[in-house]
mmCIF file of C-alpha atoms in Angstrom:
data_model
loop_
_atom_site.group_PDB
_atom_site.id
_atom_site.type_symbol
_atom_site.label_atom_id
_atom_site.label_comp_id
_atom_site.label_asym_id
_atom_site.label_seq_id
_atom_site.Cartn_x
_atom_site.Cartn_y
_atom_site.Cartn_z
ATOM 1 C CA MET U 1308 -80.652 -67.603 65.268
ATOM 2 C CA ARG U 1309 -78.233 -70.368 64.270
ATOM 3 C CA ARG U 1310 -76.185 -69.821 67.404
ATOM 4 C CA ALA U 1311 -79.308 -70.082 69.593
ATOM 5 C CA LEU U 1312 -80.247 -73.363 67.902
ATOM 6 C CA ARG U 1313 -76.691 -74.678 68.339
ATOM 7 C CA CYS U 1314 -76.727 -73.694 72.034
ATOM 8 C CA ARG U 1315 -80.059 -75.459 72.536
ATOM 9 C CA ALA U 1316 -78.729 -78.560 70.810
ATOM 10 C CA GLU U 1317 -75.617 -78.532 72.990
ATOM 11 C CA ARG U 1318 -77.693 -78.135 76.145
ATOM 12 C CA LYS U 1319 -79.922 -81.006 75.085
ATOM 13 C CA LYS U 1320 -76.852 -83.196 74.560
ATOM 14 C CA LEU U 1321 -75.437 -82.166 77.935
ATOM 15 C CA MET U 1322 -78.716 -83.062 79.613
ATOM 16 C CA ALA U 1323 -78.520 -86.513 78.014
ATOM 17 C CA THR U 1324 -75.559 -87.252 80.297
ATOM 18 C CA GLN U 1325 -77.719 -86.601 83.367
ATOM 19 C CA PRO U 1326 -78.278 -90.268 84.402
ATOM 20 C CA GLU U 1327 -74.563 -91.092 84.284
ATOM 21 C CA VAL U 1328 -73.563 -87.877 86.045
ATOM 22 C CA LEU U 1329 -76.253 -88.378 88.700
ATOM 23 C CA ASP U 1330 -74.963 -91.908 89.275
ATOM 24 C CA GLU U 1331 -71.450 -90.504 89.782
ATOM 25 C CA LEU U 1332 -72.781 -87.928 92.285
ATOM 26 C CA ARG U 1333 -74.596 -90.636 94.249
ATOM 27 C CA GLN U 1334 -71.524 -92.858 94.318
ATOM 28 C CA LEU U 1335 -69.439 -89.927 95.546
ATOM 29 C CA ARG U 1336 -71.909 -89.217 98.348
ATOM 30 C CA ALA U 1337 -71.846 -92.900 99.308
ATOM 31 C CA ARG U 1338 -68.029 -92.836 99.518
ATOM 32 C CA VAL U 1339 -67.975 -89.588 101.513
ATOM 33 C CA PRO U 1340 -70.870 -89.650 104.007
ATOM 34 C CA GLN U 1341 -70.129 -86.138 105.305
ATOM 35 C CA LEU U 1342 -71.285 -84.659 101.999
ATOM 36 C CA THR U 1343 -74.675 -83.019 102.343
ATOM 37 C CA GLY U 1344 -75.126 -82.234 98.662
ATOM 38 C CA ALA U 1345 -73.603 -82.643 95.232
ATOM 39 C CA LEU U 1346 -74.269 -80.805 92.009
ATOM 40 C CA ALA U 1347 -72.813 -80.905 88.509
ATOM 41 C CA ALA U 1348 -73.398 -77.858 86.336
ATOM 42 C CA SER U 1349 -72.249 -76.411 83.062
ATOM 43 C CA VAL U 1350 -69.800 -73.533 83.335
ATOM 44 C CA ASP U 1351 -72.618 -71.151 82.406
ATOM 45 C CA GLY U 1352 -74.812 -72.251 85.327
ATOM 46 C CA LEU U 1353 -77.095 -74.945 83.868
ATOM 47 C CA VAL U 1354 -77.787 -77.796 86.316
ATOM 48 C CA LEU U 1355 -76.710 -81.079 84.717
ATOM 49 C CA ALA U 1356 -77.456 -83.303 87.711
ATOM 50 C CA GLN U 1357 -77.952 -82.803 91.423
ATOM 51 C CA ASP U 1358 -78.196 -84.903 94.556
ATOM 52 C CA THR U 1359 -79.194 -82.503 97.311
ATOM 53 C CA THR U 1360 -82.267 -81.652 99.306
ATOM 54 C CA THR U 1361 -80.862 -78.864 101.456
ATOM 55 C CA VAL U 1362 -80.430 -76.149 98.801
ATOM 56 C CA GLU U 1363 -82.079 -74.937 95.616
ATOM 57 C CA PRO U 1364 -79.900 -76.391 92.807
ATOM 58 C CA GLU U 1365 -80.555 -73.734 90.141
ATOM 59 C CA GLY U 1366 -79.460 -70.963 92.502
ATOM 60 C CA ILE U 1367 -76.332 -72.863 93.526
ATOM 61 C CA ALA U 1368 -75.477 -73.545 89.869
ATOM 62 C CA ALA U 1369 -75.834 -69.838 89.062
ATOM 63 C CA LEU U 1370 -73.689 -68.827 92.038
ATOM 64 C CA THR U 1371 -71.126 -71.463 91.078
ATOM 65 C CA ALA U 1372 -70.917 -70.000 87.572
ATOM 66 C CA ALA U 1373 -70.345 -66.540 89.047
ATOM 67 C CA ALA U 1374 -67.681 -67.815 91.478
ATOM 68 C CA LEU U 1375 -66.066 -69.747 88.653
ATOM 69 C CA GLY U 1376 -65.763 -66.587 86.562
ATOM 70 C CA VAL U 1377 -63.990 -64.757 89.376
ATOM 71 C CA SER U 1378 -61.811 -67.762 90.219
ATOM 72 C CA VAL U 1379 -60.703 -68.252 86.613
ATOM 73 C CA ARG U 1380 -59.758 -64.581 86.345
ATOM 74 C CA LEU U 1381 -57.948 -64.621 89.702
ATOM 75 C CA ALA U 1382 -55.914 -67.708 88.800
ATOM 76 C CA ASP U 1383 -55.025 -66.180 85.444
ATOM 77 C CA ALA U 1384 -54.171 -62.729 86.828
ATOM 78 C CA THR U 1385 -51.837 -64.218 89.420
ATOM 79 C CA GLY U 1386 -50.144 -66.578 86.969
ATOM 80 C CA GLN U 1387 -51.382 -69.710 88.711
ATOM 81 C CA GLY U 1388 -52.607 -71.382 85.516
ATOM 82 C CA ALA U 1389 -55.993 -72.881 84.725
ATOM 83 C CA PHE U 1390 -58.714 -73.078 87.379
ATOM 84 C CA ARG U 1391 -58.769 -76.402 89.237
ATOM 85 C CA GLU U 1392 -60.777 -75.946 92.441
ATOM 86 C CA LEU U 1393 -62.267 -73.532 94.945
ATOM 87 C CA LEU U 1394 -62.914 -74.216 98.639
ATOM 88 C CA VAL U 1395 -65.106 -72.038 100.839
ATOM 89 C CA ARG U 1396 -65.292 -72.707 104.572
ATOM 90 C CA GLY U 1397 -68.247 -71.373 106.527
ATOM 91 C CA ASP U 1398 -69.377 -71.734 110.122
ATOM 92 C CA HIS U 1399 -71.599 -74.685 109.174
ATOM 93 C CA GLY U 1400 -69.436 -76.491 106.644
ATOM 94 C CA TYR U 1401 -67.754 -76.316 103.275
ATOM 95 C CA VAL U 1402 -68.625 -75.539 99.676
ATOM 96 C CA ALA U 1403 -66.111 -77.002 97.241
ATOM 97 C CA THR U 1404 -66.096 -76.502 93.478
ATOM 98 C CA TYR U 1405 -63.921 -78.490 91.078
ATOM 99 C CA ALA U 1406 -63.294 -78.140 87.355
ATOM 100 C CA ALA U 1407 -64.896 -81.076 85.526
ATOM 101 C CA GLY U 1408 -63.483 -81.158 82.039
ATOM 102 C CA THR U 1409 -63.742 -78.097 79.842
ATOM 103 C CA SER U 1410 -67.438 -77.367 80.155
ATOM 104 C CA ALA U 1411 -68.628 -78.431 83.609
ATOM 105 C CA VAL U 1412 -68.017 -78.018 87.320
ATOM 106 C CA LEU U 1413 -68.694 -80.167 90.347
ATOM 107 C CA THR U 1414 -69.925 -78.394 93.475
ATOM 108 C CA LEU U 1415 -70.111 -80.199 96.808
ATOM 109 C CA LEU U 1416 -71.563 -79.234 100.167
ATOM 110 C CA ALA U 1417 -69.967 -80.807 103.226
ATOM 111 C CA GLU U 1418 -70.328 -80.920 106.987
ATOM 112 C CA PRO U 1419 -67.747 -78.994 109.032
ATOM 113 C CA ARG U 1420 -66.264 -82.237 110.392
ATOM 114 C CA ILE U 1421 -65.262 -83.571 106.956
ATOM 115 C CA ASN U 1422 -61.675 -84.598 106.322
ATOM 116 C CA VAL U 1423 -60.762 -82.004 103.675
ATOM 117 C CA GLY U 1424 -57.978 -84.185 102.264
ATOM 118 C CA ARG U 1425 -60.454 -87.009 101.681
ATOM 119 C CA LEU U 1426 -62.921 -84.544 100.174
ATOM 120 C CA HIS U 1427 -60.294 -83.364 97.689
ATOM 121 C CA LEU U 1428 -59.158 -86.901 96.843
ATOM 122 C CA GLU U 1429 -62.634 -88.229 96.102
ATOM 123 C CA ALA U 1430 -63.919 -85.048 94.449
ATOM 124 C CA ARG U 1431 -60.938 -84.759 92.114
ATOM 125 C CA ARG U 1432 -61.480 -88.317 90.921
ATOM 126 C CA ALA U 1433 -65.207 -87.760 90.460
ATOM 127 C CA SER U 1434 -64.650 -84.490 88.611
ATOM 128 C CA VAL U 1435 -62.400 -86.247 86.100
ATOM 129 C CA ARG U 1436 -65.107 -88.853 85.422
ATOM 130 C CA ILE U 1437 -67.875 -86.242 85.201
ATOM 131 C CA GLY U 1438 -65.734 -84.083 82.936
ATOM 132 C CA ALA U 1439 -65.122 -87.006 80.595
ATOM 133 C CA LEU U 1440 -68.865 -87.756 80.410
ATOM 134 C CA VAL U 1441 -69.850 -84.158 79.755
ATOM 135 C CA ASP U 1442 -67.033 -83.372 77.324
ATOM 136 C CA SER U 1443 -67.643 -86.499 75.247
ATOM 137 C CA SER U 1444 -71.346 -85.689 75.114
ATOM 138 C CA ARG U 1445 -70.544 -82.153 74.037
ATOM 139 C CA GLU U 1446 -68.154 -83.358 71.315
ATOM 140 C CA ASN U 1447 -70.876 -85.607 69.936
ATOM 141 C CA ALA U 1448 -73.373 -82.740 69.798
#
């Protein structure tokens, strides 16, 4: 029971960061116009903030959490160190996921014509800022 209350309190604190995280997502999309969506989620699949109209954010957050679990294990099993990012290229564009601190991830959807180097540059910077917001909120919980 105590653990459930603590988890609820932590989630409530994480949700308190939503305006700042949403602002960061919007700024990122303004800097990289080829992004079609942006989502910040906790590592367990809870949507923290989202700026997308093309996909259902809760489903993407859940899938991101699942992909994160596999990616973390793959990086560890191959001796590559801690998870940093995952890039998926499809026929119609990219899905990119970046570690954002210790308890969150940033997932971006992009058009196929995006400059992947620019995507990485901007997303890595944004993930550091989002991670700092979420981690500090979590520490204060």
